Coordinates of C-alpha atoms in Angstrom, one line a residue:
M1 CA -2.9 35.8 22.4
C2 CA -3.5 34.2 25.7
A3 CA -5.9 35.5 28.3
F4 CA -5.6 34.3 31.9
E5 CA -8.4 34.9 34.3
E6 CA -7.0 34.7 37.7
M7 CA -9.3 34.9 40.7
G8 CA -8.7 35.9 44.2
S9 CA -6.1 37.7 46.2
S10 CA -5.0 37.9 49.8
S11 CA -7.3 39.9 51.9
S12 CA -4.6 42.2 53.3
C13 CA -3.8 43.8 50.0
E14 CA -7.2 43.7 48.3
N15 CA -7.8 47.4 48.7
S16 CA -4.3 48.5 47.7
L17 CA -4.3 46.9 44.3
N18 CA -4.0 49.3 41.4
K19 CA -3.8 48.2 37.7
D20 CA -0.3 49.5 36.9
N21 CA 1.3 48.0 39.9
L22 CA -0.6 44.8 39.4
K23 CA 0.4 44.6 35.7
T24 CA 4.1 45.1 36.6
A25 CA 3.9 42.5 39.4
I26 CA 2.2 39.9 37.3
A27 CA 4.6 40.5 34.4
D28 CA 7.6 40.1 36.8
A29 CA 6.1 36.9 38.3
I30 CA 5.5 35.4 34.8
T31 CA 9.0 36.4 33.7
R32 CA 10.6 35.0 36.8
R33 CA 8.6 31.8 37.1
Y34 CA 8.3 30.7 33.5
A35 CA 11.6 32.2 32.1
T36 CA 10.0 34.3 29.4
S37 CA 12.3 36.9 27.8
N38 CA 9.6 39.5 27.1
K39 CA 8.1 41.4 30.0
N40 CA 5.9 43.3 27.6
M41 CA 3.8 40.2 26.9
V42 CA 1.3 41.3 29.6
E43 CA -0.9 43.5 27.5
K44 CA -3.5 44.6 30.0
V45 CA -4.8 43.9 33.4
E46 CA -8.4 44.4 34.7
Y47 CA -9.2 44.1 38.4
D48 CA -12.7 43.9 39.9
A49 CA -12.5 44.3 43.7
D50 CA -16.1 43.2 44.3
S51 CA -15.8 39.8 42.6
R52 CA -12.0 39.5 43.6
M53 CA -11.2 38.8 40.0
I54 CA -8.1 39.7 38.0
V55 CA -8.2 39.3 34.2
V56 CA -4.8 39.3 32.5
D57 CA -4.3 39.5 28.7
V58 CA -1.0 38.1 27.7
K59 CA 0.0 38.5 24.0
K60 CA 3.2 37.6 22.2
P61 CA 4.3 39.5 19.0
K62 CA 3.3 37.8 15.8
G63 CA 6.1 35.5 14.5
D64 CA 7.7 35.2 18.0
R65 CA 8.8 31.6 18.2
K66 CA 11.0 32.0 21.3
N67 CA 8.2 32.3 23.9
D68 CA 5.6 29.5 24.0
L69 CA 2.4 30.8 25.5
T70 CA 0.7 27.4 25.5
N71 CA 3.3 25.8 27.7
M72 CA 3.4 28.8 29.9
A73 CA -0.4 28.7 30.3
Y74 CA -0.3 25.0 31.1
Y75 CA 2.3 25.3 33.8
M76 CA 0.6 28.4 35.3
E77 CA -2.7 26.6 35.5
K78 CA -0.9 23.7 37.3
D79 CA 0.9 26.1 39.7
V80 CA -2.3 27.9 40.7
K81 CA -4.1 24.6 41.3
V82 CA -1.3 23.6 43.6
L83 CA 0.0 20.8 41.3
P84 CA 3.3 22.4 40.3
L85 CA 5.4 20.5 37.7
F86 CA 8.6 22.3 38.7
K87 CA 11.1 21.2 41.3
N88 CA 10.3 24.5 43.1
Q89 CA 6.9 23.6 44.6
E90 CA 5.8 27.2 45.2
K91 CA 2.4 28.5 44.1
F92 CA 2.3 31.1 41.4
A93 CA 1.9 34.5 43.1
A94 CA 2.7 38.1 42.1
T95 CA 4.5 40.2 44.7
M96 CA 3.2 43.8 45.0
G97 CA 4.9 46.1 47.6
G98 CA 6.3 43.3 49.6
Q99 CA 2.9 41.5 49.8
Q100 CA 2.0 38.4 47.7
V101 CA -1.2 38.3 45.6
E102 CA -2.2 34.7 45.7
M103 CA -4.4 33.1 43.2
E104 CA -7.3 30.9 44.2
K105 CA -8.6 29.7 40.8
I106 CA -7.5 30.1 37.2
L107 CA -9.2 29.9 33.9
V108 CA -7.0 29.9 30.8
Y109 CA -8.3 30.9 27.3
Y110 CA -5.8 30.5 24.4
V111 CA -6.3 32.1 21.1
D112 CA -3.9 31.5 18.2
E113 CA -2.0 34.3 16.5
E114 CA -4.0 34.0 13.3
P115 CA -7.7 33.1 13.4
P116 CA -8.7 30.0 11.4
T117 CA -10.2 30.7 8.0
F118 CA -12.7 28.6 6.2
T119 CA -13.0 28.9 2.5
M120 CA -15.4 27.3 0.0
K121 CA -12.4 25.9 -1.9
N122 CA -12.0 23.2 0.6
L123 CA -15.7 22.3 0.6
S124 CA -16.4 22.5 -3.1
G125 CA -15.3 18.9 -3.8
G126 CA -17.5 17.6 -1.1
I127 CA -20.5 19.6 -2.1
I128 CA -20.2 18.4 -5.7
A129 CA -20.0 14.8 -4.5
V130 CA -23.1 15.2 -2.4
I131 CA -25.0 16.7 -5.3
V132 CA -24.0 13.9 -7.6
V133 CA -25.0 11.2 -5.1
V134 CA -28.4 12.9 -4.6
V135 CA -29.0 13.2 -8.3
L136 CA -28.1 9.6 -8.9
A137 CA -30.4 8.5 -6.1
V138 CA -33.3 10.4 -7.6
V139 CA -32.6 9.0 -11.1
A140 CA -32.3 5.4 -9.7
G141 CA -35.6 5.9 -7.8
L142 CA -37.4 7.2 -10.9
L143 CA -36.1 4.2 -13.0
V144 CA -37.3 1.8 -10.3
L145 CA -40.7 3.4 -10.3
F146 CA -40.9 3.3 -14.1
F147 CA -40.0 -0.3 -14.4
A148 CA -42.2 -1.4 -11.5
R149 CA -45.2 0.4 -13.1
K150 CA -44.4 -1.1 -16.5
R151 CA -44.2 -4.6 -15.0
Q152 CA -47.5 -4.0 -13.1
N153 CA -49.3 -2.9 -16.3
Q154 CA -48.0 -6.0 -18.2
R155 CA -49.4 -8.4 -15.6
Y156 CA -52.9 -7.1 -15.5
N157 CA -53.5 -6.3 -19.1
K158 CA -54.9 -9.2 -20.9
A159 CA -53.9 -9.7 -24.5
Q160 CA -56.6 -8.9 -26.9
S161 CA -58.0 -11.9 -28.5
R162 CA -58.1 -12.0 -32.2
E163 CA -60.9 -13.4 -34.1
L164 CA -59.9 -15.7 -36.7
E165 CA -60.7 -14.5 -40.1
P166 CA -62.5 -16.8 -42.3
M167 CA -60.2 -18.6 -44.6

């Protein structure tokens, strides 16, 4: 899944934007500009007229290896920022009713098909190693304390003097 947050539109068609026409226009622009074979990749479009923001959710079917959303998102971001990497130096713009909806800024969020999973199986070896190191450090510390105390007691204890027994 890839969500594109495209901000801004031309002032002449701000009031005439509706979600269905906008969805179709953006899907056509993506298909035409980035040579994607699936127009149904644009899942939903949200438009906020007050903030002049268009949020487009683009999703590809699971297992689809023909369309590469990461490359498309990269090129779209460059196009909107007026740094096109194509020979055709035009900005990315959707055409609605003969008018172009130009984008001022773009934010791209990419989410992989399958979310990453973390299991304890991968961490169990590391956890066991940490526990062993901590236990060995504690045992070594206790042994050092024991031998230091023993040596200290041997230094300061005088040997008991024996009285010679009469022979």
